[in-house]
Short mmCIF file of C-alpha atoms and ligand atoms in Angstrom, two decimals:
data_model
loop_
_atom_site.label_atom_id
_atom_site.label_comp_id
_atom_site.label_asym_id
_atom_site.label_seq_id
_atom_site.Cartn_x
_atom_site.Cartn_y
_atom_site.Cartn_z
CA UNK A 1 -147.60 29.08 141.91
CA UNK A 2 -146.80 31.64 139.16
CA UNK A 3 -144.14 33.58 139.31
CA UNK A 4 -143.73 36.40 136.79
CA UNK A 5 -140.41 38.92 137.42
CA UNK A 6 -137.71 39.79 134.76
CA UNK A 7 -137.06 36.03 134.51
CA UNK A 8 -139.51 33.87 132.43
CA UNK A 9 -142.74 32.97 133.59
CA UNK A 10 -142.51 29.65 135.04
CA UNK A 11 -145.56 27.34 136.03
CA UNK A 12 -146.05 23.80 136.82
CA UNK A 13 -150.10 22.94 136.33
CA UNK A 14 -151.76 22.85 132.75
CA UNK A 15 -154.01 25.53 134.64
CA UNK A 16 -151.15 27.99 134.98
CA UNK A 17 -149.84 26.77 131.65
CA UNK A 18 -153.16 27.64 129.72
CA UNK A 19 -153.78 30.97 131.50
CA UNK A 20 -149.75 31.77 130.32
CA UNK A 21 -150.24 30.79 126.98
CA UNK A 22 -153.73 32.75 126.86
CA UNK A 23 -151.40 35.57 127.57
CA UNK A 24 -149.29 34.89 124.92
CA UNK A 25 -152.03 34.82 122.55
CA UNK A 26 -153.14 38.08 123.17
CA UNK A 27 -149.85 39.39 122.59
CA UNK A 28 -149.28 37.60 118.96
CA UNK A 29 -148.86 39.53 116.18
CA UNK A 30 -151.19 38.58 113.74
CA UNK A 31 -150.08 36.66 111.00
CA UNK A 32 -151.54 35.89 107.44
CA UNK A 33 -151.31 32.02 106.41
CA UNK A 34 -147.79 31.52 105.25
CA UNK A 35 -146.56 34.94 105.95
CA UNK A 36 -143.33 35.06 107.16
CA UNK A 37 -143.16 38.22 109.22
CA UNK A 38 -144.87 41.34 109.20
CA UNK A 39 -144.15 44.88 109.55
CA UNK A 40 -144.31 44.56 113.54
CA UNK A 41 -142.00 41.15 113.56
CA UNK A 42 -139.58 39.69 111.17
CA UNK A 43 -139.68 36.75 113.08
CA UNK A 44 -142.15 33.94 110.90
CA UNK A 45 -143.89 32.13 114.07
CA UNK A 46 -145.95 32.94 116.79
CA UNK A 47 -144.89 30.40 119.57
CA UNK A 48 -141.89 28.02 119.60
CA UNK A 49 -141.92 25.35 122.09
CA UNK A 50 -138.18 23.81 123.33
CA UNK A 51 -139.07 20.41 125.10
CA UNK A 52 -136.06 19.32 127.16
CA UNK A 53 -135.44 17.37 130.36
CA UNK A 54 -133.71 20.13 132.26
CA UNK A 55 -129.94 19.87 133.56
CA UNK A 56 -129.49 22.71 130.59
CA UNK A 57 -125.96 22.79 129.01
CA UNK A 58 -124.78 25.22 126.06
CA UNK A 59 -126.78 22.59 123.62
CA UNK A 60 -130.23 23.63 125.29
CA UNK A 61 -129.33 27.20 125.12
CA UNK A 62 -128.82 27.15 121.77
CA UNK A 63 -132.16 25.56 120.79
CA UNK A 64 -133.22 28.57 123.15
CA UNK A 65 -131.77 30.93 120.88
CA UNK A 66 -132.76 29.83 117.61
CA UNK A 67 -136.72 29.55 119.02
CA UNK A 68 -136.22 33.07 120.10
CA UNK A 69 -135.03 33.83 116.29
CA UNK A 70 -138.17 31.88 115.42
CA UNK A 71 -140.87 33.39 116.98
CA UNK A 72 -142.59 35.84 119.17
CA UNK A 73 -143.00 33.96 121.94
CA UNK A 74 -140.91 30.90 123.75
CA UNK A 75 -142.17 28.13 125.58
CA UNK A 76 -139.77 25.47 126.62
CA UNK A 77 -140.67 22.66 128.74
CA UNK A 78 -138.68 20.61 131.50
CA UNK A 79 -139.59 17.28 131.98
CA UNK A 80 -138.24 14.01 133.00
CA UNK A 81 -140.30 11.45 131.09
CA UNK A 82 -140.25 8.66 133.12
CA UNK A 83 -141.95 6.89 129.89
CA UNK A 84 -138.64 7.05 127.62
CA UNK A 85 -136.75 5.09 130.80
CA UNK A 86 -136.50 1.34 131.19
CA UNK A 87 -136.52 0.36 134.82
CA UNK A 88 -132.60 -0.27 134.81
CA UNK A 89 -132.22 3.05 133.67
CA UNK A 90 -131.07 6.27 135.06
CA UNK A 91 -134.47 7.58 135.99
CA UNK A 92 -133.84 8.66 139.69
CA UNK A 93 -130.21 9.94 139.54
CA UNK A 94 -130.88 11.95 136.42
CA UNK A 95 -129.67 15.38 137.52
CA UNK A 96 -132.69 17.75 138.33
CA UNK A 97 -131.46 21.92 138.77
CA UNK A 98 -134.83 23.86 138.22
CA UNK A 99 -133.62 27.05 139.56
CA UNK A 100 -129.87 26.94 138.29
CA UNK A 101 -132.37 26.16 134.84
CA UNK A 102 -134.02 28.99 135.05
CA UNK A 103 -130.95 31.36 135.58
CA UNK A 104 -129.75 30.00 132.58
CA UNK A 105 -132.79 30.79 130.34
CA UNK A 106 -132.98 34.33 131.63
CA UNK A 107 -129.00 34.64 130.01
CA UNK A 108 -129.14 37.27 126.84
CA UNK A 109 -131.10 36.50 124.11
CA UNK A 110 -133.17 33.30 125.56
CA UNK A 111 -136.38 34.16 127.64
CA UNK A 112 -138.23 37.49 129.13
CA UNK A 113 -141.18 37.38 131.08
CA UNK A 114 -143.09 36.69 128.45
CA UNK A 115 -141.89 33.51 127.77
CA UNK A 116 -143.04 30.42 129.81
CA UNK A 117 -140.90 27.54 131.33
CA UNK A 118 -143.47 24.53 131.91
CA UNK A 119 -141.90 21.90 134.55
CA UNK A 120 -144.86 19.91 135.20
CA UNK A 121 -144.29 16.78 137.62
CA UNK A 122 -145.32 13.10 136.09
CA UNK A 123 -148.89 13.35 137.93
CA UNK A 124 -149.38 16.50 135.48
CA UNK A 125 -148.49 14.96 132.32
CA UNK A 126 -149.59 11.54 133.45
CA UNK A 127 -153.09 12.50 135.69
CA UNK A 128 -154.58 8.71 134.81
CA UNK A 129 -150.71 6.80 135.35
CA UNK A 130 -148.84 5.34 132.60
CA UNK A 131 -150.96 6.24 129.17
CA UNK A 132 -152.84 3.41 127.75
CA UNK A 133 -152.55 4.68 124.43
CA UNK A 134 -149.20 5.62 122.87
CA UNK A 135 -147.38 6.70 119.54
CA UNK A 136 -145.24 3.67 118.13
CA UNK A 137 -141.89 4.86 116.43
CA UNK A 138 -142.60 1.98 113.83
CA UNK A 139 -139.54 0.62 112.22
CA UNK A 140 -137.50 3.87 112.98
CA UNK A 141 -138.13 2.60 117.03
CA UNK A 142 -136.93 -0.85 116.12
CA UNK A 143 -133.14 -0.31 115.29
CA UNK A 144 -130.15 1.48 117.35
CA UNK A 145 -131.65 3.28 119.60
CA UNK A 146 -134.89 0.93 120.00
CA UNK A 147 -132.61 -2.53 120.36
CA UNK A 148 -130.92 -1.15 123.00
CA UNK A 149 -133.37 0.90 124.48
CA UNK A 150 -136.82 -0.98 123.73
CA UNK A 151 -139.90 0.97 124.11
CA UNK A 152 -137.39 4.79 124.86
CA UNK A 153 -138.43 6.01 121.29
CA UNK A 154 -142.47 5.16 121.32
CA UNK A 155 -142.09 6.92 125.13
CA UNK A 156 -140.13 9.90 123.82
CA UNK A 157 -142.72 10.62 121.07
CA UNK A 158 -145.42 10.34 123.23
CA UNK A 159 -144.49 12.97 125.78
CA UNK A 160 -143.67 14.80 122.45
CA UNK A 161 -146.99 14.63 121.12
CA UNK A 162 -148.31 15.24 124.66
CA UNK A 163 -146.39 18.21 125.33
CA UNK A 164 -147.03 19.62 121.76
CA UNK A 165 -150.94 19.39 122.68
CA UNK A 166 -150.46 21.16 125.77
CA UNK A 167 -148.09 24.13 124.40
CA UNK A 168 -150.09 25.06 121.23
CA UNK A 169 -146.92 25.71 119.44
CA UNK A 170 -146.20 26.70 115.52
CA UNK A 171 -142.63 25.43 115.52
CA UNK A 172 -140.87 23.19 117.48
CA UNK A 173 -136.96 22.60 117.51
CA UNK A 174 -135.04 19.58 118.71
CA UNK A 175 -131.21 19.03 118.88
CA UNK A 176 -129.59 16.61 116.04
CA UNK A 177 -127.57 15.26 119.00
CA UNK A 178 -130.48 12.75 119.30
CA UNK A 179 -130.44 11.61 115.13
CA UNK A 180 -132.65 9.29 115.63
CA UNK A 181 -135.60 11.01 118.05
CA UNK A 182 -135.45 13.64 115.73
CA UNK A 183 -135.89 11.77 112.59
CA UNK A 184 -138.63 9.64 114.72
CA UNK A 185 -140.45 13.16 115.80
CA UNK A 186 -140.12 14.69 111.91
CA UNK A 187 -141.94 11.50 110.70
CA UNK A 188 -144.96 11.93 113.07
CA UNK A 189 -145.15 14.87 112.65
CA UNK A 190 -145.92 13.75 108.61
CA UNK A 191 -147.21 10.36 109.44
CA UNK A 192 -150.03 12.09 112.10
CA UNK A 193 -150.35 15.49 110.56
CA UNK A 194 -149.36 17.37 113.58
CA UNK A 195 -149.81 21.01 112.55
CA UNK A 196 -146.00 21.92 113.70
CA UNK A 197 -143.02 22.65 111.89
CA UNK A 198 -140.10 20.78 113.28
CA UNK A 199 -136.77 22.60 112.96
CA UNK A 200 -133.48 20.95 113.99
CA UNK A 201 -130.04 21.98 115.03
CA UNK A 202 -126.42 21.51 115.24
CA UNK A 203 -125.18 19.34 117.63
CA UNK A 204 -122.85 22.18 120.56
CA UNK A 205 -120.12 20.53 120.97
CA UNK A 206 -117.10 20.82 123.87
CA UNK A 207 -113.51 22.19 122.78
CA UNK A 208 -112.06 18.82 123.48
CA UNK A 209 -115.03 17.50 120.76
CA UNK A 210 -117.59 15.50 123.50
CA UNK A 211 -120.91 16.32 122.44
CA UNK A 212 -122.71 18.65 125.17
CA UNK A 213 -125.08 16.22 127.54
CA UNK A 214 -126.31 16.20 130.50
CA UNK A 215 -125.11 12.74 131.46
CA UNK A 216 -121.53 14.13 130.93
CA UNK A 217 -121.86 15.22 134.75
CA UNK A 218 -121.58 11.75 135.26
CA UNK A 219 -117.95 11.58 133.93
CA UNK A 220 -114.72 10.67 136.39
CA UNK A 221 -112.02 12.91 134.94
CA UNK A 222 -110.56 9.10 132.98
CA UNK A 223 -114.21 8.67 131.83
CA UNK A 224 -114.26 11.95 130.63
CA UNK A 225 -111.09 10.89 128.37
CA UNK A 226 -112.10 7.69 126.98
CA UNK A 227 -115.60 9.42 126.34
CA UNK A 228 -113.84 11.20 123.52
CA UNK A 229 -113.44 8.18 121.55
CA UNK A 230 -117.28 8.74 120.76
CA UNK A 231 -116.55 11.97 119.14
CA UNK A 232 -113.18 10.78 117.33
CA UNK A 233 -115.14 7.80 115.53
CA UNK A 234 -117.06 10.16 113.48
CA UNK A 235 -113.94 10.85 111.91
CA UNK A 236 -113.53 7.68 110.17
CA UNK A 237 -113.52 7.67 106.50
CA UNK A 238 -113.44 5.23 103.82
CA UNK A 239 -116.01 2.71 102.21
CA UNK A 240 -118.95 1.41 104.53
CA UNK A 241 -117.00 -1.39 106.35
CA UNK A 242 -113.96 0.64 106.85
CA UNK A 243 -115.92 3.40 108.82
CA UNK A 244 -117.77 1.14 110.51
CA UNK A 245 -114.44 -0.37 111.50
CA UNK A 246 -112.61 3.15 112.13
CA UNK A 247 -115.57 3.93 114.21
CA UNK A 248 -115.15 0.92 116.68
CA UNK A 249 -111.35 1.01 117.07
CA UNK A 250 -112.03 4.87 118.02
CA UNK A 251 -113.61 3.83 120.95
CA UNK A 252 -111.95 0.76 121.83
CA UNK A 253 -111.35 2.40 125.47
CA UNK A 254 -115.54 2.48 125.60
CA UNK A 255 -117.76 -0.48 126.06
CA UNK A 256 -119.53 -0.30 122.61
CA UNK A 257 -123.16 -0.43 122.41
CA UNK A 258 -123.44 0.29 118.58
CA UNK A 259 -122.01 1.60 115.40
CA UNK A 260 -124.79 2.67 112.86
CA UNK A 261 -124.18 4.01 108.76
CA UNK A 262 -127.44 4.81 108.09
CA UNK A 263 -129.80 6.64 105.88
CA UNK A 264 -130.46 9.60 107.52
CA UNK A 265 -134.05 9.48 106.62
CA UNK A 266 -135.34 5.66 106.72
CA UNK A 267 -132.42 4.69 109.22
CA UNK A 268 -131.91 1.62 107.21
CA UNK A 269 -128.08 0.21 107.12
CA UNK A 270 -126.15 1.43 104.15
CA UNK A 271 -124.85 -1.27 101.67
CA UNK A 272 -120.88 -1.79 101.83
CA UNK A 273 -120.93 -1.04 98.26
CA UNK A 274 -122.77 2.59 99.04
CA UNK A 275 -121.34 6.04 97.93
CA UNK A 276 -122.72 9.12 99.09
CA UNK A 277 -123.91 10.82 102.65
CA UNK A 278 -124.96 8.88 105.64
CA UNK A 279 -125.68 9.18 108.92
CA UNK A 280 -122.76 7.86 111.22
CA UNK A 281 -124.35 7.41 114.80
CA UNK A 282 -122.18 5.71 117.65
CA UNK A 283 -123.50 4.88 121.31
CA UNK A 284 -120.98 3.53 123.74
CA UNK A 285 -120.98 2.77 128.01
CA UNK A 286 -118.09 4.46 129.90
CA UNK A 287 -117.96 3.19 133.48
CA UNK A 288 -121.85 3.36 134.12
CA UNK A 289 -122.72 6.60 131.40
CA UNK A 290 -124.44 5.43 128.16
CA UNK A 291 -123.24 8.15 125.63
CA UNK A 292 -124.53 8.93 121.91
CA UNK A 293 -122.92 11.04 118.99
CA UNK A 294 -123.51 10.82 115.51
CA UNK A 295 -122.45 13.03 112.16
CA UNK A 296 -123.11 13.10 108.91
CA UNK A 297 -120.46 11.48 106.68
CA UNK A 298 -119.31 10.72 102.86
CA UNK A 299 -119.25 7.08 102.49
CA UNK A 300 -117.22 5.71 99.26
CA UNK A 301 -115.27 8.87 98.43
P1 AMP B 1 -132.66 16.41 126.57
O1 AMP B 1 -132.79 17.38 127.71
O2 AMP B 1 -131.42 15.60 126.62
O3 AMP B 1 -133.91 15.61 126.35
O4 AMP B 1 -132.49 17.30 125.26
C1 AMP B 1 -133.44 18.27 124.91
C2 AMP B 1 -133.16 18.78 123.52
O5 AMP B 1 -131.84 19.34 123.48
C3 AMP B 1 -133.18 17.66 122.47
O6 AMP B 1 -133.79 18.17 121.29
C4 AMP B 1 -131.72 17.37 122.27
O7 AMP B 1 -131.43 16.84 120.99
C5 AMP B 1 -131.12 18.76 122.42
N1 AMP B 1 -129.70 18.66 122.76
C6 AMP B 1 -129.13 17.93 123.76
N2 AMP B 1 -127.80 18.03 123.72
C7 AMP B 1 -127.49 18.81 122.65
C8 AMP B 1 -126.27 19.27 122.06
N3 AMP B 1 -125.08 18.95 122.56
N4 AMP B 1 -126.35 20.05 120.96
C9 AMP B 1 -127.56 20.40 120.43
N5 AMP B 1 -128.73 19.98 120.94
C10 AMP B 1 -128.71 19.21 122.04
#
């Protein structure tokens, strides 16, 4: 069914999402190669696409905002990806709020009726069952993330690439909350010549400092406490070792998964001799919620 009101248009089939985006074709603003606005637009692109697995928070919204910035037209998808999800993970309590979603992207300055909200079910992204063929992270899946997760990155990119076929779009914009799936999605991007630019953004953060997730709905009010440890390790400073260090007695009150000091581009460990800006990404269990956080730090100074 396609509903099309005040509120975005939203539409679960790749039939209704193909006659929506047809719509949004017609409606473009044409666009010389490499211009960057026009007299009708100042925005540079004609469709962003937001790919997200619903459960929105202020993070989301923001990625909303920006692709509205972007370009004429907003598509952003909701999708549980049962792909990215090892079978001990958190695949059937994940928390699913489609309409409360859709309230949300109607707020000011996210979506009109113009813009399309594609919540497809698994049997639409997956019609023949699990894919045969895949993307591989490479050796950007193998560390962090893909030793504790094996397999989440090659399944996250592959829904990516998936979902990029399906919404057409010329930009696409993913959180730096997830480091590592956004360095993984910039590099196919290059590696397979996918003709998108990929734009991230800041990490929305609480008052208290927690990074915005949806898993924090999880939290007990005492999980919600030692939780903050994630947030407070990013605040170590020092050489290599001693941040690495900082970082783990931060979250002492956290069962610690990892602590990563990494080049932000190859995700390769920096040396304990290093100087200069790394990646500092932390994942931690509290009680039964696997949390992630990561900034950008100066190592050696
Ligand atoms: P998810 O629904 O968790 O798959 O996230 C969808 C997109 O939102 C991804 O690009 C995330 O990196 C981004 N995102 C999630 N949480 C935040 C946050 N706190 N700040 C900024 N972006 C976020």
């Amino acid at each position: 069914m396609t509903t099309q009101t005040t509120t975005p248009t939203l539409v679960h089939t790749r039939e209704e999402l193909a006659a929506a985006l047809a719509v949004q074709d017609v409606q473009a603003v044409p666009r010389t190669e490499g211009q960057a606005g026009t007299a009708h637009t100042a925005r540079p692109y004609r469709r962003a696409v937001v790919m997200t697995m619903g459960a929105l928070h202020a993070g989301h919204l923001s990625l909303v905002a920006r692709a509205r910035e972007l370009a004429d037209a907003v598509v952003v998808t909701i999708f549980v990806n049962p792909l990215q999800f090892s079978p001990s993970e958190d695949l059937s309590r994940y928390p699913r709020d489609l309409h409360r979603d859709l309230a949300l992207l109607s707020g000011p300055g996210l979506l009109g009726p113009d813009d399309v909200v594609f919540a497809p079910g698994p049997e639409v992204v997956y019609p023949d069952g699990d894919p045969i063929v895949r993307v591989s992270a490479g050796s950007i899946g193998d560390v962090l993330e893909g030793v504790s997760r094996p397999g989440h990155l090659d399944g996250v990119l592959t829904v990516v690439l998936k979902l990029m076929h399906l919404t057409r779009p010329e930009v696409a914009l993913f959180g730096a909350k997830d480091a590592q799936q956004l360095a993984a999605v910039r590099r196919m991007v290059r590696d397979l010549d996918a003709p998108v630019t990929v734009v991230g953004a800041p990490i929305v953060r609480d008052e208290d400092g927690i990074a915005l997730s949806s898993r924090n709905a999880y939290l007990s009010d005492d999980e919600r406490r030692r939780a903050l440890g994630l947030s407070r390790a990013l605040h170590a400073r020092g050489t290599a070792d001693e941040i690495r260090a900082g970082a783990r007695r931060a979250m002492r009150e956290t069962e610690v998964d990892y602590v990563g000091l990494v080049d932000p581009v190859t995700f390769a460990e920096v040396p304990a001799d290093f100087v200069g800006e790394a990646l500092l990404l932390v994942a931690a269990t509290v009680g039964t919620t696997r949390l992630i956080d990561n900034a950008v730090v100066q190592v050696g100074v």
